[in-house]
PDB file of C-alpha atoms in Angstrom:
ATOM      1  CA  MET A   4       6.937  12.936  -8.832  1.00 93.00           C
ATOM      2  CA  ILE A   5       7.765  10.015 -11.201  1.00 96.00           C
ATOM      3  CA  LEU A   6       6.219   6.442 -11.245  1.00 96.00           C
ATOM      4  CA  GLY A   7       8.050   3.362 -12.130  1.00 96.00           C
ATOM      5  CA  LEU A   8       6.101   0.638 -13.274  1.00 94.00           C
ATOM      6  CA  ASP A   9       7.258  -3.126 -13.602  1.00 93.00           C
ATOM      7  CA  ILE A  10       4.204  -4.473 -15.437  1.00 90.00           C
ATOM      8  CA  SER A  11       3.249  -8.214 -15.538  1.00 88.00           C
ATOM      9  CA  THR A  12       0.104  -9.845 -15.611  1.00 88.00           C
ATOM     10  CA  SER A  13       0.755 -11.253 -12.292  1.00 91.00           C
ATOM     11  CA  ILE A  14       1.925  -8.871  -9.847  1.00 93.00           C
ATOM     12  CA  VAL A  15       2.450  -5.135 -11.064  1.00 93.00           C
ATOM     13  CA  GLY A  16       5.451  -3.273  -9.065  1.00 95.00           C
ATOM     14  CA  ALA A  17       5.137   0.495  -8.604  1.00 96.00           C
ATOM     15  CA  ALA A  18       7.180   3.066  -7.436  1.00 97.00           C
ATOM     16  CA  ILE A  19       7.182   6.720  -6.435  1.00 97.00           C
ATOM     17  CA  VAL A  20      10.431   9.124  -6.676  1.00 97.00           C
ATOM     18  CA  SER A  21      10.390  12.635  -5.799  1.00 96.00           C
ATOM     19  CA  ASP A  22      11.815  15.260  -7.951  1.00 92.00           C
ATOM     20  CA  THR A  23      14.971  14.828  -6.343  1.00 93.00           C
ATOM     21  CA  GLY A  24      15.019  11.020  -6.604  1.00 92.00           C
ATOM     22  CA  GLU A  25      14.106  10.047  -3.142  1.00 94.00           C
ATOM     23  CA  VAL A  26      11.888   6.767  -2.831  1.00 96.00           C
ATOM     24  CA  ILE A  27       8.532   8.479  -1.710  1.00 95.00           C
ATOM     25  CA  ALA A  28       6.196   5.146  -1.584  1.00 95.00           C
ATOM     26  CA  THR A  29       6.361   1.612  -3.309  1.00 96.00           C
ATOM     27  CA  TYR A  30       3.285  -0.724  -4.256  1.00 96.00           C
ATOM     28  CA  ALA A  31       2.727  -4.124  -5.450  1.00 96.00           C
ATOM     29  CA  TRP A  32      -0.991  -4.878  -7.121  1.00 95.00           C
ATOM     30  CA  ASP A  33      -0.940  -8.729  -6.639  1.00 96.00           C
ATOM     31  CA  MET A  34      -3.477 -10.239  -9.445  1.00 94.00           C
ATOM     32  CA  ARG A  35      -2.070 -14.028  -8.973  1.00 94.00           C
ATOM     33  CA  ASN A  36      -5.368 -15.095  -7.242  1.00 94.00           C
ATOM     34  CA  LYS A  37      -7.830 -16.398 -10.236  1.00 94.00           C
ATOM     35  CA  ASN A  38     -10.840 -16.436  -8.178  1.00 95.00           C
ATOM     36  CA  HIS A  39     -10.514 -12.461  -7.994  1.00 95.00           C
ATOM     37  CA  PHE A  40      -8.983 -11.926 -11.357  1.00 95.00           C
ATOM     38  CA  PRO A  41     -10.464 -14.786 -13.327  1.00 94.00           C
ATOM     39  CA  ASP A  42      -9.298 -12.846 -16.980  1.00 92.00           C
ATOM     40  CA  ILE A  43      -7.173 -10.313 -18.401  1.00 89.00           C
ATOM     41  CA  TYR A  44      -9.836  -8.036 -18.455  1.00 92.00           C
ATOM     42  CA  SER A  45     -10.405  -7.937 -14.648  1.00 94.00           C
ATOM     43  CA  LYS A  46      -6.684  -7.357 -14.209  1.00 92.00           C
ATOM     44  CA  TYR A  47      -6.726  -4.175 -16.575  1.00 92.00           C
ATOM     45  CA  ASN A  48      -9.549  -2.916 -14.292  1.00 92.00           C
ATOM     46  CA  HIS A  49      -7.749  -3.457 -11.125  1.00 94.00           C
ATOM     47  CA  VAL A  50      -4.421  -1.564 -12.728  1.00 91.00           C
ATOM     48  CA  GLN A  51      -6.964   1.190 -13.693  1.00 91.00           C
ATOM     49  CA  GLY A  52      -8.048   1.412 -10.307  1.00 92.00           C
ATOM     50  CA  GLU A  53      -4.809   1.577  -8.783  1.00 93.00           C
ATOM     51  CA  LEU A  54      -3.586   4.058 -11.211  1.00 90.00           C
ATOM     52  CA  LEU A  55      -6.549   6.263 -10.336  1.00 90.00           C
ATOM     53  CA  ASP A  56      -5.976   5.526  -6.391  1.00 92.00           C
ATOM     54  CA  LEU A  57      -2.166   6.897  -6.967  1.00 91.00           C
ATOM     55  CA  LEU A  58      -3.471   9.837  -8.797  1.00 90.00           C
ATOM     56  CA  SER A  59      -5.400  10.846  -5.859  1.00 91.00           C
ATOM     57  CA  ILE A  60      -2.444  10.726  -3.538  1.00 93.00           C
ATOM     58  CA  HIS A  61       0.534  11.717  -5.604  1.00 93.00           C
ATOM     59  CA  LYS A  62       0.994  14.546  -7.954  1.00 93.00           C
ATOM     60  CA  ILE A  63       2.959  12.529 -10.906  1.00 94.00           C
ATOM     61  CA  LYS A  64       4.782  14.021 -13.792  1.00 94.00           C
ATOM     62  CA  HIS A  65       6.471  11.563 -15.308  1.00 95.00           C
ATOM     63  CA  VAL A  66       5.722   7.577 -16.094  1.00 95.00           C
ATOM     64  CA  PHE A  67       8.324   5.095 -16.734  1.00 96.00           C
ATOM     65  CA  VAL A  68       7.509   1.850 -17.698  1.00 93.00           C
ATOM     66  CA  GLU A  69      10.096  -1.714 -17.991  1.00 90.00           C
ATOM     67  CA  GLN A  70      10.246  -2.277 -21.512  1.00 85.00           C
ATOM     68  CA  SER A  71       8.578  -5.902 -22.077  1.00 73.00           C
ATOM     69  CA  LEU A  72      10.800  -8.452 -23.564  1.00 60.00           C
ATOM     70  CA  GLN A  73      10.950  -8.566 -27.144  1.00 52.00           C
ATOM     71  CA  MET A  74      13.099 -12.062 -27.391  1.00 50.00           C
ATOM     72  CA  PHE A  75      12.474 -15.576 -26.883  1.00 48.00           C
ATOM     73  CA  ARG A  76      15.067 -17.173 -25.095  1.00 49.00           C
ATOM     74  CA  SER A  77      15.522 -21.092 -24.850  1.00 47.00           C
ATOM     75  CA  GLY A  78      14.471 -22.035 -21.556  1.00 50.00           C
ATOM     76  CA  PHE A  79      12.654 -19.001 -20.760  1.00 53.00           C
ATOM     77  CA  SER A  80       9.295 -17.590 -20.879  1.00 59.00           C
ATOM     78  CA  SER A  81       7.081 -19.030 -24.236  1.00 69.00           C
ATOM     79  CA  ALA A  82       6.387 -17.163 -27.232  1.00 71.00           C
ATOM     80  CA  LYS A  83       2.955 -17.020 -26.061  1.00 71.00           C
ATOM     81  CA  THR A  84       3.667 -15.984 -22.561  1.00 69.00           C
ATOM     82  CA  LEU A  85       5.864 -13.039 -24.034  1.00 71.00           C
ATOM     83  CA  SER A  86       2.842 -12.266 -26.345  1.00 75.00           C
ATOM     84  CA  THR A  87       0.600 -11.916 -23.463  1.00 76.00           C
ATOM     85  CA  LEU A  88       3.158  -9.770 -21.380  1.00 75.00           C
ATOM     86  CA  SER A  89       3.663  -7.502 -24.362  1.00 79.00           C
ATOM     87  CA  SER A  90      -0.246  -6.805 -24.778  1.00 80.00           C
ATOM     88  CA  PHE A  91      -0.555  -6.329 -21.239  1.00 83.00           C
ATOM     89  CA  ASN A  92       2.428  -3.846 -20.976  1.00 83.00           C
ATOM     90  CA  GLY A  93       0.746  -1.986 -23.949  1.00 82.00           C
ATOM     91  CA  VAL A  94      -2.668  -1.621 -22.327  1.00 85.00           C
ATOM     92  CA  VAL A  95      -1.142  -0.837 -19.056  1.00 87.00           C
ATOM     93  CA  THR A  96       0.957   1.985 -20.553  1.00 88.00           C
ATOM     94  CA  TYR A  97      -2.248   3.113 -22.269  1.00 90.00           C
ATOM     95  CA  LEU A  98      -4.136   3.175 -19.379  1.00 87.00           C
ATOM     96  CA  CYS A  99      -1.532   5.492 -17.637  1.00 86.00           C
ATOM     97  CA  TYR A 100      -1.893   7.937 -20.942  1.00 91.00           C
ATOM     98  CA  ARG A 101      -5.540   7.754 -20.363  1.00 88.00           C
ATOM     99  CA  GLU A 102      -6.107   7.994 -16.451  1.00 85.00           C
ATOM    100  CA  LEU A 103      -2.919  10.190 -15.751  1.00 84.00           C
ATOM    101  CA  GLY A 104      -2.859  12.275 -18.773  1.00 89.00           C
ATOM    102  CA  ILE A 105       0.864  11.302 -19.219  1.00 91.00           C
ATOM    103  CA  LYS A 106       2.707   9.664 -22.065  1.00 93.00           C
ATOM    104  CA  ALA A 107       4.808   6.654 -20.423  1.00 93.00           C
ATOM    105  CA  GLU A 108       8.069   6.278 -21.377  1.00 93.00           C
ATOM    106  CA  HIS A 109       9.466   2.640 -21.674  1.00 93.00           C
ATOM    107  CA  ILE A 110      12.973   1.842 -20.543  1.00 94.00           C
ATOM    108  CA  SER A 111      14.777  -1.622 -20.981  1.00 91.00           C
ATOM    109  CA  ALA A 112      15.734  -3.294 -17.727  1.00 89.00           C
ATOM    110  CA  PRO A 113      19.302  -3.297 -18.526  1.00 89.00           C
ATOM    111  CA  SER A 114      19.564   0.240 -19.228  1.00 91.00           C
ATOM    112  CA  ALA A 115      17.635   1.053 -15.773  1.00 92.00           C
ATOM    113  CA  ARG A 116      19.886  -0.826 -14.074  1.00 93.00           C
ATOM    114  CA  LYS A 117      23.267   0.493 -15.600  1.00 92.00           C
ATOM    115  CA  SER A 118      21.800   4.009 -15.216  1.00 91.00           C
ATOM    116  CA  CYS A 119      21.222   3.101 -11.151  1.00 90.00           C
ATOM    117  CA  GLY A 120      24.860   1.680 -11.087  1.00 89.00           C
ATOM    118  CA  ILE A 121      23.861  -2.144 -10.737  1.00 91.00           C
ATOM    119  CA  THR A 122      26.254  -4.472 -12.485  1.00 87.00           C
ATOM    120  CA  ILE A 123      24.688  -8.230 -12.898  1.00 86.00           C
ATOM    121  CA  LYS A 124      27.684 -10.626 -12.557  1.00 85.00           C
ATOM    122  CA  LYS A 125      27.349 -13.179 -15.511  1.00 85.00           C
ATOM    123  CA  GLY A 126      25.773 -16.455 -13.918  1.00 83.00           C
ATOM    124  CA  THR A 127      23.650 -14.667 -11.575  1.00 83.00           C
ATOM    125  CA  LYS A 128      19.980 -13.922 -11.507  1.00 86.00           C
ATOM    126  CA  ALA A 129      19.370 -10.418 -12.037  1.00 86.00           C
ATOM    127  CA  LYS A 130      16.340  -9.886  -9.875  1.00 87.00           C
ATOM    128  CA  GLU A 131      18.309 -11.132  -6.867  1.00 89.00           C
ATOM    129  CA  GLN A 132      21.247  -8.865  -7.818  1.00 90.00           C
ATOM    130  CA  VAL A 133      18.655  -5.874  -7.993  1.00 92.00           C
ATOM    131  CA  VAL A 134      17.008  -6.867  -4.392  1.00 91.00           C
ATOM    132  CA  LYS A 135      20.764  -7.056  -3.212  1.00 92.00           C
ATOM    133  CA  PHE A 136      21.644  -3.640  -4.559  1.00 93.00           C
ATOM    134  CA  LEU A 137      18.761  -2.057  -3.249  1.00 94.00           C
ATOM    135  CA  LEU A 138      18.972  -3.466   0.150  1.00 94.00           C
ATOM    136  CA  ASP A 139      22.316  -2.365   0.441  1.00 93.00           C
ATOM    137  CA  ASN A 140      21.744   1.051  -0.726  1.00 93.00           C
ATOM    138  CA  GLU A 141      17.991   2.190  -0.129  1.00 92.00           C
ATOM    139  CA  PRO A 142      16.872   2.610   2.837  1.00 91.00           C
ATOM    140  CA  LYS A 143      13.030   2.880   1.743  1.00 92.00           C
ATOM    141  CA  PHE A 144      13.316  -0.633   0.616  1.00 94.00           C
ATOM    142  CA  VAL A 145      12.456  -2.832   3.407  1.00 92.00           C
ATOM    143  CA  VAL A 146      11.343  -6.548   2.819  1.00 94.00           C
ATOM    144  CA  GLU A 147       9.501  -9.493   4.159  1.00 93.00           C
ATOM    145  CA  TYR A 148      10.102 -13.170   3.722  1.00 93.00           C
ATOM    146  CA  THR A 149       8.086 -16.149   3.759  1.00 93.00           C
ATOM    147  CA  LYS A 150       7.767 -18.851   6.686  1.00 94.00           C
ATOM    148  CA  SER A 151      10.324 -21.042   4.946  1.00 94.00           C
ATOM    149  CA  GLY A 152      12.875 -17.984   4.505  1.00 92.00           C
ATOM    150  CA  ASN A 153      12.186 -16.838   0.726  1.00 92.00           C
ATOM    151  CA  LEU A 154      11.831 -13.482  -0.250  1.00 93.00           C
ATOM    152  CA  LYS A 155       7.979 -12.779  -0.678  1.00 94.00           C
ATOM    153  CA  PRO A 156       7.498 -12.361  -4.425  1.00 93.00           C
ATOM    154  CA  LYS A 157       6.168  -9.204  -4.786  1.00 95.00           C
ATOM    155  CA  TYR A 158       9.438  -7.490  -3.616  1.00 96.00           C
ATOM    156  CA  TYR A 159      11.186  -8.292  -6.654  1.00 94.00           C
ATOM    157  CA  ASP A 160       8.544  -6.320  -8.602  1.00 94.00           C
ATOM    158  CA  ILE A 161       8.630  -3.642  -6.497  1.00 96.00           C
ATOM    159  CA  ALA A 162      12.725  -3.413  -6.897  1.00 95.00           C
ATOM    160  CA  ASP A 163      12.446  -3.451 -10.536  1.00 95.00           C
ATOM    161  CA  SER A 164       9.823  -0.789 -10.072  1.00 95.00           C
ATOM    162  CA  ILE A 165      12.257   1.440  -7.963  1.00 96.00           C
ATOM    163  CA  VAL A 166      15.199   0.895 -10.370  1.00 96.00           C
ATOM    164  CA  ILE A 167      12.878   2.012 -13.312  1.00 97.00           C
ATOM    165  CA  ALA A 168      11.522   5.218 -11.412  1.00 96.00           C
ATOM    166  CA  LYS A 169      15.037   6.143 -10.207  1.00 96.00           C
ATOM    167  CA  ALA A 170      16.240   5.661 -14.155  1.00 96.00           C
ATOM    168  CA  GLY A 171      13.521   7.907 -15.250  1.00 96.00           C
ATOM    169  CA  HIS A 172      14.366  10.309 -12.776  1.00 96.00           C
ATOM    170  CA  THR A 173      18.102  10.350 -13.817  1.00 95.00           C
ATOM    171  CA  LEU A 174      16.609  10.866 -17.669  1.00 94.00           C
ATOM    172  CA  VAL A 175      14.627  13.875 -16.428  1.00 93.00           C
ATOM    173  CA  GLU A 176      17.512  15.424 -15.068  1.00 91.00           C
ATOM    174  CA  GLN A 177      19.688  14.997 -17.884  1.00 89.00           C
ATOM    175  CA  ARG A 178      17.064  16.385 -20.443  1.00 89.00           C
ATOM    176  CA  LYS A 179      16.750  19.453 -17.785  1.00 85.00           C
ATOM    177  CA  ASN A 180      20.762  19.851 -17.992  1.00 86.00           C
ATOM    178  CA  ASN A 181      20.713  19.533 -21.570  1.00 83.00           C
ATOM    179  CA  ASN A 182      17.559  22.480 -22.091  1.00 75.00           C
ATOM    180  CA  SER A 183      19.413  24.889 -19.596  1.00 67.00           C
TER     181      SER A 183
END
């Protein structure tokens, strides 16, 4: 089994993909409630507990994590936000190693999308294109909408985690073929 993670401090998306590349399960660990998660440490503890729960359910052999953003782009996240995300990504990656005994590998979002055959049209939002691709091509990806007709936020994170897990599966298969 392969675990794919889309890590952020608000919602962590997680997907389990089988050795054949089939989506087995998806999860969203929502940590936006400041009363339940007053600081970054409460979020670390929550993710640690979720990882232990996954370990009790699935025989995870590989972990792939979406690489955190490295560049500051005008009009997007601030340097402080990128630093916080990068730190959180690092700690969660370490928790994967400590709790699962697996050294997680990082995959950039563009590389993962390319591996899955997803092309992003210029001027469009990548997350929306990924969701559309999965709705059209992945039967296990089912979403819910808000009362106002918008996609519930967790499904963007779940979608990204599926793409990371499937890209990880492709990498594992390539390595098998190269070693045989």
